JSON list of C-alpha atoms in Angstrom, two decimals:
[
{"chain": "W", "resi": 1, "resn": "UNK", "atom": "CA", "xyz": [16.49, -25.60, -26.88]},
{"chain": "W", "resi": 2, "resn": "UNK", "atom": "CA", "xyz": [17.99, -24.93, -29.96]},
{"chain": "W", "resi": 3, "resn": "UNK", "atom": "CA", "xyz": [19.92, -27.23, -32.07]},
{"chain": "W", "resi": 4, "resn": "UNK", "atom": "CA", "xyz": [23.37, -26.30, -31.48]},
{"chain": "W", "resi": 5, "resn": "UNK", "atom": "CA", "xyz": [22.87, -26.49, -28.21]},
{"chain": "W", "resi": 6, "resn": "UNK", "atom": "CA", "xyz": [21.45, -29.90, -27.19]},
{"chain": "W", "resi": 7, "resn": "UNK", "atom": "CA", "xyz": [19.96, -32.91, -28.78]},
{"chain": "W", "resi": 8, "resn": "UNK", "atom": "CA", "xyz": [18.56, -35.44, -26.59]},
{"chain": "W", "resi": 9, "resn": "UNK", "atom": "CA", "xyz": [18.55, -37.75, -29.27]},
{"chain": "W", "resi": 10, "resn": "UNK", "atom": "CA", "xyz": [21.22, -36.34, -31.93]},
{"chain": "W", "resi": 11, "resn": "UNK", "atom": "CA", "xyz": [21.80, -39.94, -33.17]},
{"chain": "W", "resi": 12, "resn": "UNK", "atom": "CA", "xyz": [19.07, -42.25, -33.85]},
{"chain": "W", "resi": 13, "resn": "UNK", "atom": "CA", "xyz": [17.54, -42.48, -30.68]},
{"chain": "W", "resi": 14, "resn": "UNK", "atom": "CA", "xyz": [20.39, -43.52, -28.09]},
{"chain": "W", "resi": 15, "resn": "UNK", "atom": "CA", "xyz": [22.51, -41.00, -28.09]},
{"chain": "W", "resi": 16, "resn": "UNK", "atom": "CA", "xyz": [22.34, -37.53, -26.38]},
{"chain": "W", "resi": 17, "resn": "UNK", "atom": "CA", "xyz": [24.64, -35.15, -27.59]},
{"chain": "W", "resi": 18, "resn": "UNK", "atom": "CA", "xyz": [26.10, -31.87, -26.36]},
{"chain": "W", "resi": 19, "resn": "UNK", "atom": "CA", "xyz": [28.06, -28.98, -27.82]},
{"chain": "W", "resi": 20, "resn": "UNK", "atom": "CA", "xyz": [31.63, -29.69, -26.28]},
{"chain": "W", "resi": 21, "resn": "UNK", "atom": "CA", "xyz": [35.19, -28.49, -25.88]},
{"chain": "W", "resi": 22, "resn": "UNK", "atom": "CA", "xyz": [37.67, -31.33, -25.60]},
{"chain": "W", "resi": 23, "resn": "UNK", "atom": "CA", "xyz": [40.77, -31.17, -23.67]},
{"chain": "W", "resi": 24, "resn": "UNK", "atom": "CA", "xyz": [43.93, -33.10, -21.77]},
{"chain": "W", "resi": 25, "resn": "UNK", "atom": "CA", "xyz": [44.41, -33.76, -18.30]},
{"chain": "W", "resi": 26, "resn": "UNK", "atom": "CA", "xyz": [46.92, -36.33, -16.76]},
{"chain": "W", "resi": 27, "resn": "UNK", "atom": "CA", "xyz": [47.41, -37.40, -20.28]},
{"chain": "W", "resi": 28, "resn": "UNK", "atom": "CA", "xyz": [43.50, -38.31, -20.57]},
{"chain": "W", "resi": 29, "resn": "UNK", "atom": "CA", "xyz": [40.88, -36.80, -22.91]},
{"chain": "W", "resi": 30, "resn": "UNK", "atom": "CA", "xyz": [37.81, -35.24, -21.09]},
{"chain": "W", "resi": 31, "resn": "UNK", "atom": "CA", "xyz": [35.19, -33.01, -22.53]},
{"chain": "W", "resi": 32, "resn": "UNK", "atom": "CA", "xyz": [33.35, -29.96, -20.80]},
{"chain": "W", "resi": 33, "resn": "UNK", "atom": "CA", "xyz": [29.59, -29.88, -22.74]},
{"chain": "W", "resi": 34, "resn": "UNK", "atom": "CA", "xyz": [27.00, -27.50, -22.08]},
{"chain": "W", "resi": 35, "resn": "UNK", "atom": "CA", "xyz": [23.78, -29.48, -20.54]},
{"chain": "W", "resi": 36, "resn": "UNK", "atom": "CA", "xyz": [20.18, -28.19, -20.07]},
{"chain": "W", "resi": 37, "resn": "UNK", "atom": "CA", "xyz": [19.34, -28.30, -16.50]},
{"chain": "W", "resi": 38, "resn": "UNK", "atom": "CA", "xyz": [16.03, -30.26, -17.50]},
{"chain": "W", "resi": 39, "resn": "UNK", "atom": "CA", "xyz": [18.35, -33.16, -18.52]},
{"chain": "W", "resi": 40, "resn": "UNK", "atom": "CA", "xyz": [20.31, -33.09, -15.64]},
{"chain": "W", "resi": 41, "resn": "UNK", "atom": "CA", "xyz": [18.02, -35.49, -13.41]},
{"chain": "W", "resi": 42, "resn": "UNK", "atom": "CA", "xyz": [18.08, -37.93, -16.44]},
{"chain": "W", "resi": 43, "resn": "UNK", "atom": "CA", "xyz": [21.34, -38.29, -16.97]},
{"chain": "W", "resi": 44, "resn": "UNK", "atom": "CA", "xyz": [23.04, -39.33, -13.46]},
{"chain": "W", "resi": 45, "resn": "UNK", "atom": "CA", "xyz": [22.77, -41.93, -11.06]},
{"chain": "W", "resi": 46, "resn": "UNK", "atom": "CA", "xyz": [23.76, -42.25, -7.49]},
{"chain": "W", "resi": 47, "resn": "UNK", "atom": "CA", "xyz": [25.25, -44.82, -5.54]},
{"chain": "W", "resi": 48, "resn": "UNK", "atom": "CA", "xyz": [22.47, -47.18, -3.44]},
{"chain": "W", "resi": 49, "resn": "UNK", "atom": "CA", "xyz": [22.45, -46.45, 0.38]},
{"chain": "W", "resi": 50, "resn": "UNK", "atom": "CA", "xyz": [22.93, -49.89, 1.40]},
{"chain": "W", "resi": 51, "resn": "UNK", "atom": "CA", "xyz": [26.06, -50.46, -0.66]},
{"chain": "W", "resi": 52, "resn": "UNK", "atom": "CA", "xyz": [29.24, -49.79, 2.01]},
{"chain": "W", "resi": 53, "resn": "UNK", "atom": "CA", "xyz": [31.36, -46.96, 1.44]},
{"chain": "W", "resi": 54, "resn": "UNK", "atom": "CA", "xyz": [34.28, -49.17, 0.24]},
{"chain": "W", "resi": 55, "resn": "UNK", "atom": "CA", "xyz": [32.57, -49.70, -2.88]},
{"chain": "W", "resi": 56, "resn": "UNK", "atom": "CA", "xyz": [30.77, -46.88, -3.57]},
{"chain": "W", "resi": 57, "resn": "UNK", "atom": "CA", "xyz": [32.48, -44.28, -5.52]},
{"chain": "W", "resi": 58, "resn": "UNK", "atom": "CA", "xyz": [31.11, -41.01, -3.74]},
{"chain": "W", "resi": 59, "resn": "UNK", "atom": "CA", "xyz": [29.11, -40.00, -0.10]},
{"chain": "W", "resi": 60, "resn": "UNK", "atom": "CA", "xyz": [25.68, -40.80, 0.34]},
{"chain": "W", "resi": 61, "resn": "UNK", "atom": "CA", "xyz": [23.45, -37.41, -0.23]},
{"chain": "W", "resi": 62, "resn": "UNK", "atom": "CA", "xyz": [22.43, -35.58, 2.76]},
{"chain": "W", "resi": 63, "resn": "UNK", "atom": "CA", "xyz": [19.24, -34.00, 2.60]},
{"chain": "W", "resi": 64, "resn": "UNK", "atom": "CA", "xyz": [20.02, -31.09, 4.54]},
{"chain": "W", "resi": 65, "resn": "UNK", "atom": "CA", "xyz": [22.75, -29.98, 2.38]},
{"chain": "W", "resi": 66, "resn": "UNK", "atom": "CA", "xyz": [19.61, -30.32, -0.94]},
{"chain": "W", "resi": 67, "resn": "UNK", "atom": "CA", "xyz": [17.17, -27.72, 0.58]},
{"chain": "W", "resi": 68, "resn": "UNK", "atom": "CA", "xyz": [19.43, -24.60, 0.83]},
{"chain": "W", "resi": 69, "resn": "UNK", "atom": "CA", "xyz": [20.48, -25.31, -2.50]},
{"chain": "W", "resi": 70, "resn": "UNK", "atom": "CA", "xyz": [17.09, -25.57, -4.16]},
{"chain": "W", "resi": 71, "resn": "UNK", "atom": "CA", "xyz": [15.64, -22.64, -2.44]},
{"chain": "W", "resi": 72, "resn": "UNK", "atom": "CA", "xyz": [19.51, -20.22, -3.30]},
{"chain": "W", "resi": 73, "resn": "UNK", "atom": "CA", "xyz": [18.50, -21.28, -7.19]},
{"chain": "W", "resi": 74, "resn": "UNK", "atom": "CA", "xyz": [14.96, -20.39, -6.68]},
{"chain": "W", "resi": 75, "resn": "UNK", "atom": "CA", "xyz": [15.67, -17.65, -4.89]},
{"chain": "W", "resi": 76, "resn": "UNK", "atom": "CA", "xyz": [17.62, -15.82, -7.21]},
{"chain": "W", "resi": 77, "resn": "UNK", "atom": "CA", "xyz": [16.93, -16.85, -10.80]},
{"chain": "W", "resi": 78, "resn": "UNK", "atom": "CA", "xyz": [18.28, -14.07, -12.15]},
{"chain": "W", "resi": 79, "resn": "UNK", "atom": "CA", "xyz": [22.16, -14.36, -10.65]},
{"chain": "W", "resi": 80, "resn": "UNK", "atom": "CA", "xyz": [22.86, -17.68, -8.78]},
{"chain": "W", "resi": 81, "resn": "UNK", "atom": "CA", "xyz": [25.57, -19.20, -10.16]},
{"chain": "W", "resi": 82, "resn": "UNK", "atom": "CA", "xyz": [27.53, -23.17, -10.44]},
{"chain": "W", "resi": 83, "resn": "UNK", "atom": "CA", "xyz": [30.45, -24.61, -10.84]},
{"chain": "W", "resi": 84, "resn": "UNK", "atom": "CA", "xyz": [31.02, -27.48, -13.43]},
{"chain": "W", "resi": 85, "resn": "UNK", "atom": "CA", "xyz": [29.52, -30.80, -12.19]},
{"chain": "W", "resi": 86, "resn": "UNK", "atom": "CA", "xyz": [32.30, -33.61, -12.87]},
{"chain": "W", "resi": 87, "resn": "UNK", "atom": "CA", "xyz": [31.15, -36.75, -14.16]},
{"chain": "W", "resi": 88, "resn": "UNK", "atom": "CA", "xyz": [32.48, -40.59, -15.38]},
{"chain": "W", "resi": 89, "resn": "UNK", "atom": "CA", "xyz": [30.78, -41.85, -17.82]},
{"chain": "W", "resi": 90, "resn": "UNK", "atom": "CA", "xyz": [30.60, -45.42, -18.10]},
{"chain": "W", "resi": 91, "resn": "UNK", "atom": "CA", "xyz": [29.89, -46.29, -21.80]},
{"chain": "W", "resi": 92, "resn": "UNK", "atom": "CA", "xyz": [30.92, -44.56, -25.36]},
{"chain": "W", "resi": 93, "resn": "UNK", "atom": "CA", "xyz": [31.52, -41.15, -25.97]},
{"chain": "W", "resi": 94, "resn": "UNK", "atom": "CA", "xyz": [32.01, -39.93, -29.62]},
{"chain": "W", "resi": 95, "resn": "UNK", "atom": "CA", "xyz": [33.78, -36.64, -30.14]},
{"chain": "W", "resi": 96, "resn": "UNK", "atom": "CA", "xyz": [32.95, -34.64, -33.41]},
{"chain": "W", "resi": 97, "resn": "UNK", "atom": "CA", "xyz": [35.45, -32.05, -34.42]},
{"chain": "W", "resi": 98, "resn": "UNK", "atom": "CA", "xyz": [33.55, -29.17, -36.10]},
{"chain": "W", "resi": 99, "resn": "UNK", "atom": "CA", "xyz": [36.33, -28.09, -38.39]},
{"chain": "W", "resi": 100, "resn": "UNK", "atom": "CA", "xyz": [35.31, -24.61, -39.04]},
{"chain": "W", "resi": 101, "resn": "UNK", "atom": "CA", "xyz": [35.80, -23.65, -35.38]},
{"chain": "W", "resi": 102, "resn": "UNK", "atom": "CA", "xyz": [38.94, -23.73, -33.26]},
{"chain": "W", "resi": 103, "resn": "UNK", "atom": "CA", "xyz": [42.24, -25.11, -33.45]},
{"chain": "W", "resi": 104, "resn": "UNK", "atom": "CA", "xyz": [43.19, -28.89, -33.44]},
{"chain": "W", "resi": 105, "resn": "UNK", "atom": "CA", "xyz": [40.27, -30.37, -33.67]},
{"chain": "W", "resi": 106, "resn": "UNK", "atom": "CA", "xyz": [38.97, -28.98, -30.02]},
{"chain": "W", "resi": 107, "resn": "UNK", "atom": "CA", "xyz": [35.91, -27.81, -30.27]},
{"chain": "W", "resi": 108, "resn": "UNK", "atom": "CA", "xyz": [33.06, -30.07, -31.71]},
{"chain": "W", "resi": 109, "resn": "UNK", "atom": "CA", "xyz": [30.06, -32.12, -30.58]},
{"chain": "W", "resi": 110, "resn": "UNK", "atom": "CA", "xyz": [30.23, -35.08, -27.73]},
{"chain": "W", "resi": 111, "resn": "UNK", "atom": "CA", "xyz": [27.32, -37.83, -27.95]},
{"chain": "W", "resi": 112, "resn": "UNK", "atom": "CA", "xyz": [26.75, -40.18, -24.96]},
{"chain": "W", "resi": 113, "resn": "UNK", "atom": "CA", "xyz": [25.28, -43.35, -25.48]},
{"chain": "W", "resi": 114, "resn": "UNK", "atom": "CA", "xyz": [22.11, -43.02, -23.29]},
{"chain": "W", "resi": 115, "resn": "UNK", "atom": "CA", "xyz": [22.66, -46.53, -22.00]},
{"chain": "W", "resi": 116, "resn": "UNK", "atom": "CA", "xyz": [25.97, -45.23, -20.25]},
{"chain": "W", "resi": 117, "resn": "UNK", "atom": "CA", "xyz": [26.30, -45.36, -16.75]},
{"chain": "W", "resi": 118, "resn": "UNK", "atom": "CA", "xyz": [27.35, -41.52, -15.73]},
{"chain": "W", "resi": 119, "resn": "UNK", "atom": "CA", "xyz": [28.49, -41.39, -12.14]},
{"chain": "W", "resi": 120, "resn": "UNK", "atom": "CA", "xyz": [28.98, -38.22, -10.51]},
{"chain": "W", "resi": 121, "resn": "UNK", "atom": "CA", "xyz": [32.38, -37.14, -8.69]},
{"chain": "W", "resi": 122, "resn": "UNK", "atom": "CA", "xyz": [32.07, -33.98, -8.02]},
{"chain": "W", "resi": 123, "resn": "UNK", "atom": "CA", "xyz": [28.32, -32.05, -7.63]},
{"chain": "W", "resi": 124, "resn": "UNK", "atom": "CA", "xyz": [25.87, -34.50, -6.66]},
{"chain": "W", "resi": 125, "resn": "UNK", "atom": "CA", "xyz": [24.41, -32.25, -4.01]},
{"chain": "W", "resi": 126, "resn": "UNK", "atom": "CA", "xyz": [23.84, -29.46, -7.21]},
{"chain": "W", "resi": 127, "resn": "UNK", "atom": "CA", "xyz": [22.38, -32.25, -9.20]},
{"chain": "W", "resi": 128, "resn": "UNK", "atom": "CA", "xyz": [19.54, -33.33, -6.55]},
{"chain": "W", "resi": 129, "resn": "UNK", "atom": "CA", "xyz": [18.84, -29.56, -5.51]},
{"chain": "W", "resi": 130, "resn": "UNK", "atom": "CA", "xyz": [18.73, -28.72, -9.81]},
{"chain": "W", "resi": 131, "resn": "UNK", "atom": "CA", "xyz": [15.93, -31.39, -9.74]},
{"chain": "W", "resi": 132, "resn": "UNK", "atom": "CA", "xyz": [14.35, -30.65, -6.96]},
{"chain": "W", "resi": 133, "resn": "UNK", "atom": "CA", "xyz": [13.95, -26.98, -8.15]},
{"chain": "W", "resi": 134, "resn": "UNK", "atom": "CA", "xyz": [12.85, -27.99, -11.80]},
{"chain": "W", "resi": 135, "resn": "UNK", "atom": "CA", "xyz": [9.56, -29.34, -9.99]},
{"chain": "W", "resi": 136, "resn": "UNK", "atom": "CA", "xyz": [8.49, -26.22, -8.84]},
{"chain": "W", "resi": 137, "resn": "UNK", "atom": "CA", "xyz": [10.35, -24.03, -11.63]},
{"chain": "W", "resi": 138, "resn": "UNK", "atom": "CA", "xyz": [10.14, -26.08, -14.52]},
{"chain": "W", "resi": 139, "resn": "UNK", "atom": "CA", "xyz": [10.86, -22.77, -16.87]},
{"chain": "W", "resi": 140, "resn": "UNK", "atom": "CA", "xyz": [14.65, -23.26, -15.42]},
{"chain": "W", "resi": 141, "resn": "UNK", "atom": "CA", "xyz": [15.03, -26.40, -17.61]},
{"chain": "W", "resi": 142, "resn": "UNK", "atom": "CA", "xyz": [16.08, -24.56, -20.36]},
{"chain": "W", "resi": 143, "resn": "UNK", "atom": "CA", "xyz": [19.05, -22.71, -18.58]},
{"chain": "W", "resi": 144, "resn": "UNK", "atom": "CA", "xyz": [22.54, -24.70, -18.37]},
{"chain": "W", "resi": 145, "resn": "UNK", "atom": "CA", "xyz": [25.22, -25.77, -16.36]},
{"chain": "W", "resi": 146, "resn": "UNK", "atom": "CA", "xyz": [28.78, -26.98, -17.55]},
{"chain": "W", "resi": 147, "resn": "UNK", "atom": "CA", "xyz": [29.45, -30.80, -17.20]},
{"chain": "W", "resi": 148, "resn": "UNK", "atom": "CA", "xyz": [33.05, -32.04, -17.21]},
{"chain": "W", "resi": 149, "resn": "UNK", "atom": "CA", "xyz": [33.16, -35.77, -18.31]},
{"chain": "W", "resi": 150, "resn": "UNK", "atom": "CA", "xyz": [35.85, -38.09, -18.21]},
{"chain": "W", "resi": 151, "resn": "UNK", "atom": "CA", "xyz": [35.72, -41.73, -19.58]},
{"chain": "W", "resi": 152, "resn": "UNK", "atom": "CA", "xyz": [35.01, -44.50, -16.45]},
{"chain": "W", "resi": 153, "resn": "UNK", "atom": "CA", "xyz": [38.28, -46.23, -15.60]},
{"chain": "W", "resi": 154, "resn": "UNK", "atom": "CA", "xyz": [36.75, -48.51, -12.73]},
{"chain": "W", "resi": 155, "resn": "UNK", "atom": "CA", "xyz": [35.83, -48.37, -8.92]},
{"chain": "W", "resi": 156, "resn": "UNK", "atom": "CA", "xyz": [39.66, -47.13, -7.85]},
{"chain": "W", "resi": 157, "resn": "UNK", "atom": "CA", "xyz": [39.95, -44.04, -10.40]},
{"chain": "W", "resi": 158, "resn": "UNK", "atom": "CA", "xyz": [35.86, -42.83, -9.60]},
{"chain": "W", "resi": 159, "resn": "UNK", "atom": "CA", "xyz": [37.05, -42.97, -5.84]},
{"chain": "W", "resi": 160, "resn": "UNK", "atom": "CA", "xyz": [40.60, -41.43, -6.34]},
{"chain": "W", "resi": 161, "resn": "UNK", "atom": "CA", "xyz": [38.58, -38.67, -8.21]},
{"chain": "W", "resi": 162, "resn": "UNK", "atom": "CA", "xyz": [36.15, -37.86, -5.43]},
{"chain": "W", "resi": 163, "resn": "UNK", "atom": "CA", "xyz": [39.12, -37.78, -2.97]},
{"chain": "W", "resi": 164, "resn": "UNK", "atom": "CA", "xyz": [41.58, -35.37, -4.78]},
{"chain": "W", "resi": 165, "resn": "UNK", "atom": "CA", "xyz": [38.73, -33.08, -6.29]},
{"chain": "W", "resi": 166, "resn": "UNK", "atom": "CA", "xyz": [37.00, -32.88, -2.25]},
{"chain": "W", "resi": 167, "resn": "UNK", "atom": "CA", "xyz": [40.71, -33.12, -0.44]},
{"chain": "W", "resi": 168, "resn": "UNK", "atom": "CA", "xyz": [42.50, -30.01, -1.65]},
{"chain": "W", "resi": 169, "resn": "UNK", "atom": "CA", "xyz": [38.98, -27.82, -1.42]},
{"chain": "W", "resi": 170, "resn": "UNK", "atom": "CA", "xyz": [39.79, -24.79, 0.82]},
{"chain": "W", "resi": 171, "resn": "UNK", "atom": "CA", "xyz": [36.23, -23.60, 2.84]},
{"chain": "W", "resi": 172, "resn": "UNK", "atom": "CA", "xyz": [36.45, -19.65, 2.64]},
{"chain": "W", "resi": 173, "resn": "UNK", "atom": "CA", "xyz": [36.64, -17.96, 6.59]},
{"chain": "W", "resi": 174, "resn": "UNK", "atom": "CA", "xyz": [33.09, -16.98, 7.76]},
{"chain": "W", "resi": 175, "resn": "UNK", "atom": "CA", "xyz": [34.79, -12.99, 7.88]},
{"chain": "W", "resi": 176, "resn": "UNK", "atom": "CA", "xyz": [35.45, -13.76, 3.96]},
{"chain": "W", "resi": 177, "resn": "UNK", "atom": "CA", "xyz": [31.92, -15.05, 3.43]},
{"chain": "W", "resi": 178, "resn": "UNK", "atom": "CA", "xyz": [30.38, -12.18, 5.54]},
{"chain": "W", "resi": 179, "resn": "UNK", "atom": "CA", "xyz": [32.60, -9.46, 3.37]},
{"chain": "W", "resi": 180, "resn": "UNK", "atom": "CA", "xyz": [31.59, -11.10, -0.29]},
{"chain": "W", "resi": 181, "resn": "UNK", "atom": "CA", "xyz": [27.92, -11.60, 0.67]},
{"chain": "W", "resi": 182, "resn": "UNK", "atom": "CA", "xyz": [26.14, -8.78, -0.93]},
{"chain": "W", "resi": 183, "resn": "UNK", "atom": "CA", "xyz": [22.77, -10.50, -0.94]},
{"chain": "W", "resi": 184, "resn": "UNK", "atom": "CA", "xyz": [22.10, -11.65, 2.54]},
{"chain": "W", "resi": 185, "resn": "UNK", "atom": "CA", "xyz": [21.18, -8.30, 4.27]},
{"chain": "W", "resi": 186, "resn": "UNK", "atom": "CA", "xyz": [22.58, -9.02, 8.01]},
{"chain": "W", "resi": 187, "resn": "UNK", "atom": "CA", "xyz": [26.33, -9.41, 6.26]},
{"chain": "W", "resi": 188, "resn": "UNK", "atom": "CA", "xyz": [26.13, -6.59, 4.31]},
{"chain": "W", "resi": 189, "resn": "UNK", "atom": "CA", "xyz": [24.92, -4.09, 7.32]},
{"chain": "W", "resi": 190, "resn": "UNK", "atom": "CA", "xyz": [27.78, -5.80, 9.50]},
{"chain": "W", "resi": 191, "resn": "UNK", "atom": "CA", "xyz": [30.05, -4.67, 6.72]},
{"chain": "W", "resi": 192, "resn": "UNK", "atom": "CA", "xyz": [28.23, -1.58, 6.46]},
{"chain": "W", "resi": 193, "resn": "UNK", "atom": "CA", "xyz": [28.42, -0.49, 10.39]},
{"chain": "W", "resi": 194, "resn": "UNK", "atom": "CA", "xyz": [31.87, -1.84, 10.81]},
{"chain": "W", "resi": 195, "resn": "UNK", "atom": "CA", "xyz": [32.91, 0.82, 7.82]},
{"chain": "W", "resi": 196, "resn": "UNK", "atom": "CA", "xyz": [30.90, 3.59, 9.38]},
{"chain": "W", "resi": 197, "resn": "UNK", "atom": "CA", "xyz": [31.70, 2.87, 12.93]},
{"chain": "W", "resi": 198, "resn": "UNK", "atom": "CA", "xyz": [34.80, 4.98, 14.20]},
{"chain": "W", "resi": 199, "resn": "UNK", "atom": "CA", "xyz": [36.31, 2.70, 16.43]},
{"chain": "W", "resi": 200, "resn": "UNK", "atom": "CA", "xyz": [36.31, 0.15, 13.59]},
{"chain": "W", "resi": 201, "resn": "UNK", "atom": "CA", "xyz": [38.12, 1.93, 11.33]},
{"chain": "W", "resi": 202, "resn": "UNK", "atom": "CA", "xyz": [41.04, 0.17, 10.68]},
{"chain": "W", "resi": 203, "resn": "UNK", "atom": "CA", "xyz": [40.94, -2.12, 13.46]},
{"chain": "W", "resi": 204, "resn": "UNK", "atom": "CA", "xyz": [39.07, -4.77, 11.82]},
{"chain": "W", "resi": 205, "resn": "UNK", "atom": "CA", "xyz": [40.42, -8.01, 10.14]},
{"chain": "W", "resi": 206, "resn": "UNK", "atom": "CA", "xyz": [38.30, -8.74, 7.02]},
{"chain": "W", "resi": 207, "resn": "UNK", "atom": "CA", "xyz": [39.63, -12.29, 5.84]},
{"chain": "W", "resi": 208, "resn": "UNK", "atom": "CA", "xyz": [41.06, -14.14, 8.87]},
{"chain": "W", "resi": 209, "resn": "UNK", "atom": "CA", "xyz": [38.56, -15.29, 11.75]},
{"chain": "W", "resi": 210, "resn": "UNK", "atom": "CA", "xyz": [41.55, -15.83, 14.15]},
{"chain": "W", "resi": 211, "resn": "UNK", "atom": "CA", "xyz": [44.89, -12.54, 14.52]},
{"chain": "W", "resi": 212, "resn": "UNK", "atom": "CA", "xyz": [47.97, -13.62, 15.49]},
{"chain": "W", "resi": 213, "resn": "UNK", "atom": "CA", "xyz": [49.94, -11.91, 18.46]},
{"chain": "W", "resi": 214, "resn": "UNK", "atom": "CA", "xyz": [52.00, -9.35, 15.79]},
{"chain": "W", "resi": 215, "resn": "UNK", "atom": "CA", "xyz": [48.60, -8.46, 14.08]},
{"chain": "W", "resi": 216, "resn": "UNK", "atom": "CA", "xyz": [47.40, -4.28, 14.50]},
{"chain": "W", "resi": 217, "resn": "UNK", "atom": "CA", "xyz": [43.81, -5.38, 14.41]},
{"chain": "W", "resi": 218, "resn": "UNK", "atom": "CA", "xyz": [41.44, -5.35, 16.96]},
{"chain": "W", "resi": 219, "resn": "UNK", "atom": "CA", "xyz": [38.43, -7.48, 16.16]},
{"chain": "W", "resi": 220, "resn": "UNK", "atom": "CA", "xyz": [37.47, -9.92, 13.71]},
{"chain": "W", "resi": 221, "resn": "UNK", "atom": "CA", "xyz": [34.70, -9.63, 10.96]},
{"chain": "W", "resi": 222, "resn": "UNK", "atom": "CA", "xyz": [32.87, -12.91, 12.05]},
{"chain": "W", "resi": 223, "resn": "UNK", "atom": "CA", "xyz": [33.63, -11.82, 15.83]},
{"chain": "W", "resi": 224, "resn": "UNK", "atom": "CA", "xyz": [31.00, -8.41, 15.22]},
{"chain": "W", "resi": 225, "resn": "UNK", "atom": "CA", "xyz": [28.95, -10.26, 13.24]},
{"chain": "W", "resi": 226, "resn": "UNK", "atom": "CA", "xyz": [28.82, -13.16, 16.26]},
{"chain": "W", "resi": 227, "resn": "UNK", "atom": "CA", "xyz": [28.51, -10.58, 18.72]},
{"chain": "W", "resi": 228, "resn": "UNK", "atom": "CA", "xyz": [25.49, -8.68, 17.17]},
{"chain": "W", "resi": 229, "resn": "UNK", "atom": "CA", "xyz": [23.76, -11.34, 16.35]},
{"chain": "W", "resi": 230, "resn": "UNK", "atom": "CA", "xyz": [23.70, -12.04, 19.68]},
{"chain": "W", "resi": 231, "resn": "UNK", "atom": "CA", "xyz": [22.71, -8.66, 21.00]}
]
């Protein structure tokens, strides 16, 4: 990985350090850096199963939820795709301005002291299932994913920061999931038939898996899909 990238030991030897674009939220500095998935499994921790949930500051994995993960990123190394993992980090950060670029001071270098204590909020299914993959694709280390860290503020913010970032997440409808799935080939020839199909045309709601009583349509995406699956 090259220099401007990633150091995994930028300052002496405790310190990794990560190109970075700082930033306010709620008043409160936080930095989104560019990580190396290889580094990934090194540099978070999860909660022990035995603590109770009151003072743990996220859910306990579930290894069902790991597998499909692993095998979508193995699957398709050439377009899967992640959202930011969201981190606390329990220890110093040190933001470096790199004055040539940007304004005000924004974009620069973060360093982490490696003894820091970096909790996950928001992604710890991702993280497992990006480790899980490295072992049988180690080649993947090299590709990234965006982290956004904030600095620990104790038990009470980590858990207020799993609830409001998992709370106000909206699930997509299966008929949404079914239209935007252009790799999995049973959704796309549902799509395909119900746009072919004359007595589809137009009678078919694409988003919504439930029509009200003033609606025009007739069926539901997810309802043909249901129903030929089951054919």
């Amino acid at each position: 990985v090259s220099q401007s990238s990633v150091d995994e030991k930028s300052v002496g030897s405790e310190t990794y350090g990560f190109d970075a674009i700082r930033g306010i939220q709620a008043g409160r500095e936080f930095y989104v850096g560019m990580c190396p998935l290889k580094i990934i499994p090194k540099l978070f921790i999860f909660n022990d199963h035995d603590i109770p949930p009151e003072l743990r500051a996220q859910r306990v994995l579930s290894e069902y939820r790991i597998s499909p993960i692993k095998n979508y990123i193995l699957n398709n190394p050439d377009d899967y795709i992640f959202s930011s993992l969201t981190t606390s980090v329990d220890g110093t950060m040190k933001f470096i301005p790199a004055a040539s670029l940007g304004q005000g001071g924004k974009l620069g270098r973060l360093y982490i002291n490696m003894e820091s204590r970096l909790l996950i909020n928001d992604g710890q299914h991702r993280r497992k299932a990006i480790e899980e993959a490295l072992k049988e694709k180690p080649e993947l280390g090299h590709e990234m994913i965006s982290v956004v860290f904030f600095q620990d503020k104790g038990l009470k913010r980590s858990q207020q920061m799993f609830s409001d970032l998992n709370k106000n997440a909206v699930k997509p409808t299966k008929s949404l999931s079914i239209l935007y799935d252009h790799r999995d080939k049973f959704s796309k020839f549902i799509v395909g038939m119900v746009n072919i199909v004359e007595i589809f045309q137009g009678r078919v709601e694409l988003e919504k898996t439930t029509m009200s009583n003033r609606s025009t349509k007739v069926f539901t995406l997810n309802g043909i899909s249901d129903a030929t699956m089951h054919l």
